[in-house]
Coordinates of C-alpha atoms in Angstrom, one line a residue:
Chain A
X1 CA 0.0 0.0 0.0
X2 CA 1.2 3.6 -0.6
X3 CA 2.5 4.2 2.9
X4 CA 4.9 6.7 4.3
X5 CA 7.9 5.4 2.3
X6 CA 7.2 4.2 -1.2
X7 CA 9.5 2.9 -3.9
X8 CA 9.0 4.9 -7.2
X9 CA 10.9 3.5 -10.2
X10 CA 13.3 1.6 -7.8
X11 CA 14.0 4.7 -5.7
X12 CA 12.8 5.0 -2.1
X13 CA 10.9 8.2 -1.5
X14 CA 8.9 9.8 1.2
X15 CA 5.3 9.8 0.2
X16 CA 3.8 13.3 -0.3
X17 CA 1.2 12.1 -2.8
X18 CA -1.1 9.6 -1.1
X19 CA -4.1 10.8 0.9
X20 CA -3.1 8.8 3.9
X21 CA -3.8 11.8 6.2
X22 CA -3.8 9.9 9.6
X23 CA -1.2 7.4 8.6
X24 CA -3.5 4.5 9.2
X25 CA -2.5 2.6 6.1
X26 CA 0.3 0.8 7.9
X27 CA -1.1 0.9 11.4
X28 CA -0.5 -2.5 13.0
X29 CA -3.8 -2.7 14.8
X30 CA -5.7 -2.0 11.6
X31 CA -3.7 -4.5 9.7
X32 CA -4.2 -7.2 12.3
X33 CA -7.9 -6.6 12.5
X34 CA -8.1 -6.8 8.7
X35 CA -6.2 -10.1 8.7
X36 CA -8.4 -11.6 11.4
X37 CA -11.4 -10.6 9.4
X38 CA -9.9 -12.2 6.3
X39 CA -9.5 -15.5 8.2
X40 CA -13.0 -15.2 9.5
X41 CA -15.0 -14.1 6.4
X42 CA -12.8 -14.7 3.4
X43 CA -12.2 -11.9 0.9
X44 CA -15.4 -10.9 -1.0
X45 CA -19.0 -10.8 -0.1
X46 CA -20.3 -12.2 -3.4
X47 CA -23.4 -10.1 -3.5
X48 CA -25.0 -6.7 -3.1
X49 CA -26.4 -5.6 0.2
X50 CA -29.9 -6.8 -0.6
X51 CA -28.9 -10.3 -1.8
X52 CA -27.0 -12.1 0.9
X53 CA -24.2 -9.5 0.9
X54 CA -24.8 -7.9 4.3
X55 CA -22.5 -9.0 7.1
X56 CA -22.5 -8.0 10.7
X57 CA -19.4 -5.8 10.1
X58 CA -21.4 -3.7 7.6
X59 CA -24.1 -3.1 10.0
X60 CA -21.6 -2.4 12.8
X61 CA -19.7 0.0 10.6
X62 CA -22.9 1.9 9.7
X63 CA -23.9 2.1 13.3
X64 CA -20.4 3.3 14.4
X65 CA -20.3 5.9 11.7
X66 CA -23.7 7.2 12.5
X67 CA -22.8 7.5 16.2
X68 CA -19.4 9.1 15.4
X69 CA -21.0 11.7 13.1
X70 CA -23.9 12.1 15.6
X71 CA -26.5 11.5 12.9
X72 CA -29.4 9.1 12.9
X73 CA -28.2 6.7 10.2
X74 CA -25.4 6.0 7.9
X75 CA -25.1 3.9 4.7
X76 CA -22.0 2.3 3.3
X77 CA -21.0 2.1 -0.3
X78 CA -18.3 -0.2 -1.6
X79 CA -16.5 2.4 -3.8
X80 CA -15.7 5.9 -2.9
X81 CA -16.3 7.4 -6.3
X82 CA -19.7 5.7 -6.5
X83 CA -20.8 7.1 -3.1
X84 CA -21.6 10.7 -4.1
X85 CA -22.3 9.6 -7.7
X86 CA -25.1 7.4 -6.5
X87 CA -26.4 9.7 -3.7
X88 CA -27.1 12.7 -5.9
X89 CA -29.2 10.8 -8.6
X90 CA -31.2 9.1 -5.8
X91 CA -32.8 12.4 -4.8
X92 CA -32.4 14.8 -7.8
X93 CA -34.3 13.8 -10.9
X94 CA -35.2 15.4 -14.2
X95 CA -36.7 18.9 -13.8
X96 CA -34.9 19.5 -10.4
X97 CA -32.3 22.2 -9.9
X98 CA -28.9 21.7 -8.4
X99 CA -26.6 24.6 -7.6
X100 CA -23.0 23.3 -7.5
X101 CA -19.6 24.8 -7.1
X102 CA -17.4 25.1 -10.2
X103 CA -14.5 23.4 -8.4
X104 CA -16.6 20.2 -7.6
X105 CA -14.7 17.0 -8.0
X106 CA -15.2 14.6 -10.9
X107 CA -17.4 12.2 -8.8
X108 CA -19.9 15.0 -8.1
X109 CA -19.9 15.9 -11.8
X110 CA -20.7 12.4 -12.8
X111 CA -23.4 12.1 -10.2
X112 CA -25.0 15.3 -11.5
X113 CA -24.8 14.1 -15.1
X114 CA -26.5 10.8 -14.0
X115 CA -29.2 12.7 -12.3
X116 CA -30.4 14.5 -15.4
X117 CA -31.2 17.6 -13.4
X118 CA -30.7 21.2 -14.4
X119 CA -27.2 22.2 -13.1
X120 CA -26.4 25.8 -12.2
X121 CA -22.7 26.4 -11.5
X122 CA -21.6 29.2 -9.3
X123 CA -18.1 30.6 -9.0
X124 CA -15.9 28.8 -6.5
X125 CA -16.7 29.7 -2.9
X126 CA -18.5 32.9 -4.2
X127 CA -21.6 33.3 -2.0
X128 CA -22.7 36.4 -3.8
X129 CA -22.7 34.5 -7.1
X130 CA -24.7 31.7 -5.5
X131 CA -27.2 34.2 -4.0
X132 CA -27.6 35.8 -7.4
X133 CA -28.5 32.4 -8.9
X134 CA -30.9 31.7 -6.1
X135 CA -32.6 35.0 -6.5
X136 CA -33.0 34.4 -10.3
X137 CA -34.5 31.0 -9.5
X138 CA -36.8 32.7 -7.0
X139 CA -38.1 35.1 -9.6
X140 CA -38.7 32.2 -12.0
X141 CA -40.5 30.4 -9.3
X142 CA -42.8 33.3 -8.7
X143 CA -43.7 33.4 -12.4
X144 CA -44.7 29.8 -12.3
X145 CA -45.7 28.7 -8.8
X146 CA -47.2 25.4 -9.8
X147 CA -44.0 24.3 -11.4
X148 CA -42.0 25.6 -8.5
X149 CA -44.0 23.5 -6.1
X150 CA -42.9 20.3 -7.8
X151 CA -39.2 21.1 -8.4
X152 CA -36.6 20.2 -5.8
X153 CA -33.6 22.4 -5.3
X154 CA -30.2 21.3 -4.0
X155 CA -26.8 22.8 -3.3
X156 CA -23.9 20.5 -3.6
X157 CA -20.6 21.6 -2.0
X158 CA -17.5 20.0 -0.7
X159 CA -16.1 20.5 2.8
X160 CA -12.5 20.7 1.6
X161 CA -12.2 20.9 -2.2
X162 CA -9.8 18.4 -3.7
X163 CA -9.2 20.7 -6.7
X164 CA -8.3 23.8 -4.7
X165 CA -7.7 22.9 -1.1
X166 CA -10.2 25.5 0.0
X167 CA -12.9 25.2 2.6
X168 CA -16.5 26.0 1.9
X169 CA -18.2 28.8 3.8
X170 CA -20.7 26.6 5.5
X171 CA -22.3 29.2 7.9
X172 CA -23.3 31.4 4.9
X173 CA -24.5 28.4 3.1
X174 CA -26.8 27.5 6.0
X175 CA -28.2 31.0 6.0
X176 CA -28.9 30.8 2.2
X177 CA -30.4 27.4 2.7
X178 CA -33.0 28.6 5.1
X179 CA -33.6 31.8 3.2
X180 CA -34.2 30.2 -0.2
X181 CA -35.4 26.8 1.0
X182 CA -32.8 24.6 -0.7
X183 CA -31.3 21.3 0.6
X184 CA -27.6 21.0 1.2
X185 CA -25.5 18.0 0.2
X186 CA -22.1 18.2 1.7
X187 CA -19.3 16.1 0.4
X188 CA -16.7 15.6 3.1
X189 CA -14.2 13.2 1.5
X190 CA -11.1 15.3 2.4
X191 CA -12.5 16.9 5.6
X192 CA -13.7 13.8 7.3
X193 CA -11.0 12.8 9.8
X194 CA -9.1 16.0 9.3
X195 CA -11.2 19.0 10.3
X196 CA -13.1 19.5 13.6
X197 CA -11.9 18.9 17.1
X198 CA -12.7 15.2 17.0
X199 CA -12.4 14.8 13.2
X200 CA -16.1 15.0 12.5
X201 CA -15.5 17.2 9.5
X202 CA -16.4 20.7 8.5
X203 CA -19.6 20.9 10.5
X204 CA -17.6 20.5 13.7
X205 CA -14.9 22.9 12.4
X206 CA -17.6 25.6 12.2
X207 CA -19.6 24.5 15.1
X208 CA -22.7 23.9 13.1
X209 CA -25.6 21.7 14.1
X210 CA -25.3 18.5 12.1
X211 CA -29.1 18.5 11.5
X212 CA -28.8 21.6 9.4
X213 CA -27.0 19.6 6.7
X214 CA -29.4 17.3 4.8
X215 CA -26.8 14.7 3.6
X216 CA -23.1 14.3 4.3
X217 CA -21.3 12.0 2.0
X218 CA -17.7 11.0 2.4
X219 CA -15.0 8.8 1.1
X220 CA -13.5 6.2 3.5
X221 CA -10.4 6.1 1.2
X222 CA -8.6 9.0 2.7
X223 CA -8.5 9.3 6.5
X224 CA -10.1 6.0 7.3
X225 CA -7.6 4.1 5.2
X226 CA -10.2 1.7 3.9
X227 CA -12.1 1.5 0.6
X228 CA -15.6 2.7 -0.1
X229 CA -17.7 5.6 1.2
X230 CA -20.6 6.4 3.4
X231 CA -23.5 8.8 3.6
X232 CA -25.0 9.9 6.8
X233 CA -27.9 12.0 7.8
X234 CA -31.5 11.6 9.1
X235 CA -33.0 8.1 8.8
X236 CA -35.7 9.5 6.6
X237 CA -33.1 10.6 4.1
X238 CA -30.6 7.8 4.3
X239 CA -33.2 5.0 4.2
X240 CA -34.2 6.2 0.7
X241 CA -30.8 5.3 -0.6
X242 CA -31.2 1.7 0.4
X243 CA -33.5 1.2 -2.6
X244 CA -32.6 4.1 -4.8
X245 CA -28.9 4.3 -4.4
X246 CA -27.7 2.6 -7.6
X247 CA -24.2 2.0 -6.2
X248 CA -25.7 0.4 -3.1
X249 CA -28.3 -1.9 -4.7
X250 CA -26.5 -3.0 -7.7
X251 CA -22.9 -3.4 -6.6
X252 CA -21.3 -6.0 -4.4
X253 CA -21.0 -4.8 -0.8
X254 CA -17.7 -3.8 0.9
X255 CA -15.4 -6.7 1.6
X256 CA -15.7 -7.5 5.3
X257 CA -12.0 -7.2 6.0
X258 CA -12.1 -3.6 4.8
X259 CA -15.2 -2.9 6.9
X260 CA -13.4 -4.3 9.9
X261 CA -10.3 -2.2 9.1
X262 CA -12.5 0.9 8.9
X263 CA -14.1 0.1 12.3
X264 CA -10.6 -0.2 13.8
X265 CA -9.5 3.0 12.2
X266 CA -12.6 4.7 13.7
X267 CA -11.6 3.3 17.1
X268 CA -8.1 4.8 16.7
X269 CA -9.6 8.1 15.6
X270 CA -11.9 8.2 18.7
X271 CA -9.2 7.1 21.1
X272 CA -6.5 9.7 20.1
X273 CA -8.1 13.0 19.1
X274 CA -4.7 14.5 19.5
X275 CA -3.6 13.4 16.0
X276 CA -5.8 16.1 14.4
X277 CA -4.0 18.9 16.2
X278 CA -0.7 17.3 15.1
X279 CA -1.9 17.2 11.5
X280 CA -3.0 20.8 11.6
X281 CA 0.3 21.9 13.0
X282 CA 2.2 20.1 10.2
X283 CA -0.1 21.6 7.6
X284 CA 0.5 25.1 8.9
X285 CA 4.3 24.4 9.0
X286 CA 4.5 23.3 5.4
X287 CA 2.2 26.0 4.3
X288 CA 4.5 28.6 5.8
X289 CA 7.7 27.0 4.6
X290 CA 6.3 26.9 1.0
X291 CA 5.5 30.6 0.9
X292 CA 7.9 32.6 -1.2
X293 CA 9.0 29.9 -3.6
X294 CA 9.7 31.8 -6.7
X295 CA 7.6 30.6 -9.7
X296 CA 5.1 28.5 -7.7
X297 CA 2.1 29.8 -5.8
X298 CA 0.6 27.7 -3.0
X299 CA -3.2 27.2 -3.4
X300 CA -5.1 25.9 -0.4
X301 CA -6.0 26.8 3.2
X302 CA -3.3 26.8 5.8
X303 CA -4.9 24.0 7.7
X304 CA -5.7 21.9 4.6
X305 CA -3.6 18.7 4.2
X306 CA -3.9 19.0 0.5
X307 CA -2.0 21.8 -1.2
X308 CA -1.8 22.6 -4.9
X309 CA 1.3 24.3 -6.2
X310 CA 0.5 26.1 -9.4
X311 CA 2.8 27.9 -11.7
X312 CA 2.7 31.7 -11.1
X313 CA 3.0 32.4 -14.8
X314 CA 1.8 29.9 -17.3
X315 CA 4.0 29.0 -20.3
X316 CA 1.2 29.4 -22.8
X317 CA -0.2 25.9 -23.3
X318 CA -1.4 23.4 -20.7
X319 CA 1.0 20.8 -22.2
X320 CA 4.1 23.0 -21.6
X321 CA 2.9 23.8 -18.0
X322 CA 2.5 20.1 -17.3
X323 CA 6.0 19.3 -18.8
X324 CA 7.5 21.9 -16.6
X325 CA 5.8 20.6 -13.5
X326 CA 6.8 17.1 -14.4
X327 CA 10.5 18.2 -14.4
X328 CA 10.0 19.7 -10.9
X329 CA 8.4 16.4 -9.8
X330 CA 11.2 14.4 -11.3
X331 CA 13.8 16.6 -9.6
X332 CA 12.1 16.1 -6.2
X333 CA 11.8 12.4 -6.8
X334 CA 15.6 12.2 -7.4
X335 CA 15.9 14.0 -4.1
X336 CA 13.8 11.4 -2.3
X337 CA 10.4 13.1 -2.1
X338 CA 7.5 11.6 -4.1
X339 CA 5.1 14.2 -5.4
X340 CA 2.5 14.0 -8.0
X341 CA 0.7 16.2 -10.5
X342 CA -3.0 16.6 -10.1
X343 CA -4.5 14.5 -13.0
X344 CA -7.8 15.2 -14.7
X345 CA -9.7 13.8 -17.6
X346 CA -9.3 17.0 -19.7
X347 CA -12.1 16.4 -22.0
X348 CA -14.6 15.4 -19.4
X349 CA -14.2 18.0 -16.7
X350 CA -16.7 20.9 -16.7
X351 CA -14.2 23.5 -15.3
X352 CA -10.7 22.2 -15.7
X353 CA -8.4 23.5 -13.0
X354 CA -4.9 24.7 -14.0
X355 CA -2.1 22.2 -13.9
X356 CA -0.6 21.9 -10.4
X357 CA 1.5 19.7 -8.2
X358 CA -0.6 18.2 -5.4
X359 CA 1.2 18.0 -2.1
X360 CA -0.4 15.9 0.7
X361 CA 0.6 16.3 4.4
X362 CA 0.2 13.2 6.6
X363 CA 0.6 12.8 10.3
X364 CA 3.6 10.4 9.8
X365 CA 5.8 13.0 8.1
X366 CA 8.3 14.5 10.5
X367 CA 9.3 18.2 10.6
X368 CA 12.7 17.3 9.1
X369 CA 11.0 15.6 6.1
X370 CA 8.6 18.5 5.7
X371 CA 11.6 20.9 5.7
X372 CA 13.4 18.6 3.3
X373 CA 10.5 18.7 0.9
X374 CA 10.3 22.5 1.1
X375 CA 14.0 23.0 0.5
X376 CA 13.9 20.5 -2.4
X377 CA 11.1 22.3 -4.0
X378 CA 12.9 25.6 -3.6
X379 CA 16.0 24.2 -5.3
X380 CA 13.9 22.6 -8.0
X381 CA 12.1 25.8 -8.9
X382 CA 15.4 27.7 -8.9
X383 CA 17.1 25.3 -11.2
X384 CA 14.1 24.6 -13.5
X385 CA 12.0 27.6 -13.6
X386 CA 14.7 30.3 -13.7
Chain B
X1 CA -44.4 -9.5 -16.6
X2 CA -45.9 -10.7 -13.4
X3 CA -45.9 -9.3 -9.9
X4 CA -42.7 -10.0 -8.0
X5 CA -40.6 -11.2 -10.9
X6 CA -37.3 -9.6 -12.0
X7 CA -37.7 -7.6 -15.2
X8 CA -35.8 -5.0 -17.1
X9 CA -38.8 -2.9 -17.9
X10 CA -37.9 0.7 -17.2
X11 CA -41.5 1.8 -16.5
X12 CA -43.9 -1.1 -15.8
X13 CA -46.8 1.3 -16.2
X14 CA -46.3 1.1 -19.9
X15 CA -47.1 -2.6 -20.0
X16 CA -49.9 -2.9 -17.5
X17 CA -52.6 -2.7 -20.1
X18 CA -51.0 -5.5 -22.1
X19 CA -50.9 -7.8 -19.1
X20 CA -52.5 -11.2 -19.4
X21 CA -56.2 -11.2 -18.5
X22 CA -56.5 -7.4 -17.9
X23 CA -58.9 -6.8 -20.8
X24 CA -61.2 -9.5 -19.5
X25 CA -60.9 -8.2 -16.0
X26 CA -61.9 -4.7 -17.3
X27 CA -65.0 -6.0 -19.1
X28 CA -66.0 -8.1 -16.0
X29 CA -65.6 -5.1 -13.7
X30 CA -67.8 -2.9 -15.9
X31 CA -70.3 -5.8 -15.8
X32 CA -70.2 -6.0 -12.0
X33 CA -70.6 -2.2 -11.8
X34 CA -73.7 -2.5 -14.0
X35 CA -75.1 -5.4 -11.9
X36 CA -74.6 -3.4 -8.7
X37 CA -76.4 -0.4 -10.2
X38 CA -79.2 -2.7 -11.5
X39 CA -79.7 -4.0 -8.0
X40 CA -80.7 -0.6 -6.6
X41 CA -84.5 -0.9 -6.6
X42 CA -85.5 2.7 -7.4
X43 CA -83.4 3.3 -10.5
X44 CA -85.1 2.7 -13.9
X45 CA -83.3 1.0 -16.7
X46 CA -82.3 4.2 -18.6
X47 CA -81.1 5.7 -15.4
X48 CA -79.0 2.6 -14.6
X49 CA -77.4 2.6 -18.0
X50 CA -76.7 6.3 -18.0
X51 CA -75.1 5.9 -14.5
X52 CA -73.0 3.0 -15.7
X53 CA -71.8 5.0 -18.7
X54 CA -71.1 8.2 -16.6
X55 CA -69.4 6.4 -13.7
X56 CA -67.3 4.3 -16.1
X57 CA -66.2 7.4 -18.0
X58 CA -65.5 9.4 -14.8
X59 CA -63.3 6.6 -13.4
X60 CA -61.6 6.1 -16.7
X61 CA -60.9 9.9 -16.9
X62 CA -59.5 10.0 -13.4
X63 CA -57.3 7.0 -13.7
X64 CA -56.0 7.4 -17.2
X65 CA -56.0 11.1 -17.8
X66 CA -55.6 12.8 -14.5
X67 CA -53.2 10.9 -12.3
X68 CA -49.6 11.5 -13.5
X69 CA -46.3 9.7 -13.0
X70 CA -45.7 6.4 -11.4
X71 CA -46.4 5.2 -7.8
X72 CA -42.9 3.6 -7.8
X73 CA -39.4 4.9 -8.6
X74 CA -38.2 4.3 -12.1
X75 CA -34.6 4.0 -13.2
X76 CA -35.0 6.8 -15.8
X77 CA -34.7 9.6 -13.3
X78 CA -38.4 10.6 -13.5
X79 CA -38.9 10.9 -17.3
X80 CA -42.6 10.2 -17.0
X81 CA -43.2 12.3 -14.0
X82 CA -45.5 14.7 -15.8
X83 CA -47.2 12.1 -18.1
X84 CA -50.6 10.6 -17.4
X85 CA -51.1 6.9 -17.6
X86 CA -52.7 7.1 -21.0
X87 CA -49.6 8.9 -22.3
X88 CA -47.3 6.4 -20.7
X89 CA -49.0 3.3 -22.4
X90 CA -46.4 1.6 -24.6
X91 CA -44.0 4.5 -24.1
X92 CA -46.1 7.0 -26.0
X93 CA -46.5 4.8 -29.1
X94 CA -49.9 5.6 -30.7
X95 CA -52.6 3.2 -31.9
X96 CA -51.4 0.1 -30.2
X97 CA -53.8 -2.7 -29.4
X98 CA -54.4 -1.6 -25.8
X99 CA -55.0 1.9 -26.8
X100 CA -57.5 0.7 -29.4
X101 CA -59.3 -1.4 -26.9
X102 CA -59.5 1.4 -24.3
X103 CA -60.8 3.8 -27.0
X104 CA -63.4 1.4 -28.3
X105 CA -64.8 0.2 -25.0
X106 CA -66.4 3.6 -24.0
X107 CA -67.9 3.8 -27.5
X108 CA -69.5 0.3 -27.2
X109 CA -70.8 1.3 -23.8
X110 CA -72.2 4.5 -25.2
X111 CA -74.0 2.6 -28.0
X112 CA -75.6 0.2 -25.6
X113 CA -76.6 3.1 -23.3
X114 CA -78.2 5.1 -26.1
X115 CA -80.2 2.0 -27.1
X116 CA -81.4 1.3 -23.5
X117 CA -82.3 5.0 -22.9
X118 CA -84.4 4.9 -26.1
X119 CA -82.5 7.9 -27.6
X120 CA -84.2 10.3 -25.1
X121 CA -82.7 13.8 -25.7
X122 CA -81.8 14.5 -22.0
X123 CA -80.0 11.2 -21.6
X124 CA -78.4 11.7 -25.0
X125 CA -76.9 15.0 -23.9
X126 CA -75.5 13.6 -20.7
X127 CA -74.1 10.4 -22.3
X128 CA -72.5 12.2 -25.3
X129 CA -70.8 14.8 -23.1
X130 CA -69.5 12.0 -20.9
X131 CA -68.2 10.1 -23.9
X132 CA -66.5 13.2 -25.3
X133 CA -64.6 13.8 -22.0
X134 CA -63.1 10.4 -22.3
X135 CA -62.6 10.2 -26.1
X136 CA -60.9 13.5 -26.7
X137 CA -57.8 13.0 -24.5
X138 CA -57.2 9.7 -26.3
X139 CA -56.7 11.3 -29.7
X140 CA -53.0 11.2 -30.8
X141 CA -53.2 15.0 -31.3
X142 CA -53.9 15.4 -27.6
X143 CA -50.7 13.6 -26.5
X144 CA -49.1 15.8 -23.7
X145 CA -51.6 18.6 -24.3
X146 CA -52.8 20.3 -21.1
X147 CA -55.7 22.7 -21.8
X148 CA -55.5 26.0 -19.8
X149 CA -52.4 24.6 -18.0
X150 CA -54.7 22.4 -15.9
X151 CA -52.8 19.4 -14.5
X152 CA -49.5 20.5 -16.1
X153 CA -47.1 20.0 -13.1

């Protein structure tokens, strides 16, 4: 697994590319629980949840996640990408309206495409733009109140955006939600297990009542070091996905060893809430040390474990930018730091972000390694970009 | 396509009227309605026939031309949410055998009713108006038409 030290092309490097935020991928307790589960259950479940594919570990994981996030119910999907891509079309159908951020990740875009609803994009983290769109929709609704009564309206945002490393302004969103009567779907793949005092995500970070958010969807593939994803919220909302979530009904369920590993990871998260402070401190440290690198600008919040390094001035074409960044990445790899460029399906993305190097901070990286990464990047940009 | 079997039909509403035995069930239920009305002692024969015709057309209008969408979730993200059952039959294909059956049965009932009411002018007016409410929405030109925006959303 892509743990703290990985071998890239035969060279041992420190991993700054995998989303292993809490370092639980090579945790001994998690590994031993997974191995015990493997001996007990075998590997796969050979069926979807509705057809002999439900094990006690699935139900336990759903209960534990619901209790951890302090919601009524949770539902597990067996593939992280499919979680939000199944959750959105389960509620939003043809004729409904979804307001979504421009920087939404690819999974959200595919979910919106599958839902066949009317999509209205608003500028990234721009609440005035969103309010303008909501007001326009309100005037349309007043012209045709009978149609408005049957259209559902949703806002889909991410807690921490993967494409930019920003945080969504959740308190303003809640105000807009109650003012214009829209439902909020929050995608917390990067912020679950990172933000908040106990790792509960962006709602705990802002101190917002979890009942204000209609649906929280998250990936277990980042902090929880498992595979799959979950959605949590009120029972009334989550129960609907048990029959309408296409990724839940028509895919084999999560292998029990991964569900057991996720439960163990949750235990570790609950037992040491101090790791979150450590992670934030490391994020702030690297954010500070990367400021002032000539040629590269740091995009992302100071407490975000995912940072994007974009070129300050583009070379003209995207290809040339990517080649330049590749040279920086290769230089760092020769120095023993494994970085990666953020990859996109260029033709399929709605709003393609500029090419960037994606740097991921984990709890396992020491200060010396962070400093080494920063100095290596400085040297790389000096030699390559100047 | 029976109850409880696995099928790949996107919208089962489209095939209900082609199900095995449904035409017979429809004829029998109209017969039962007529028998029930005949059993009421103080209705004369013309009144009973007129009532059968009117009640049959009223129920047909409500079920086929008023109620929209499906009572179950369909995998096509709500494509037929705004369509009545008549418009959903056979995925909107016109002049299929179920559509012909459902168009002809009110006409047959009307002919029988006008015979049994002895072509009386008052009954004629009532029965013809009732027949028109149920025949006009079945015309192919009226597919998806909502007059005055009634029942549009």
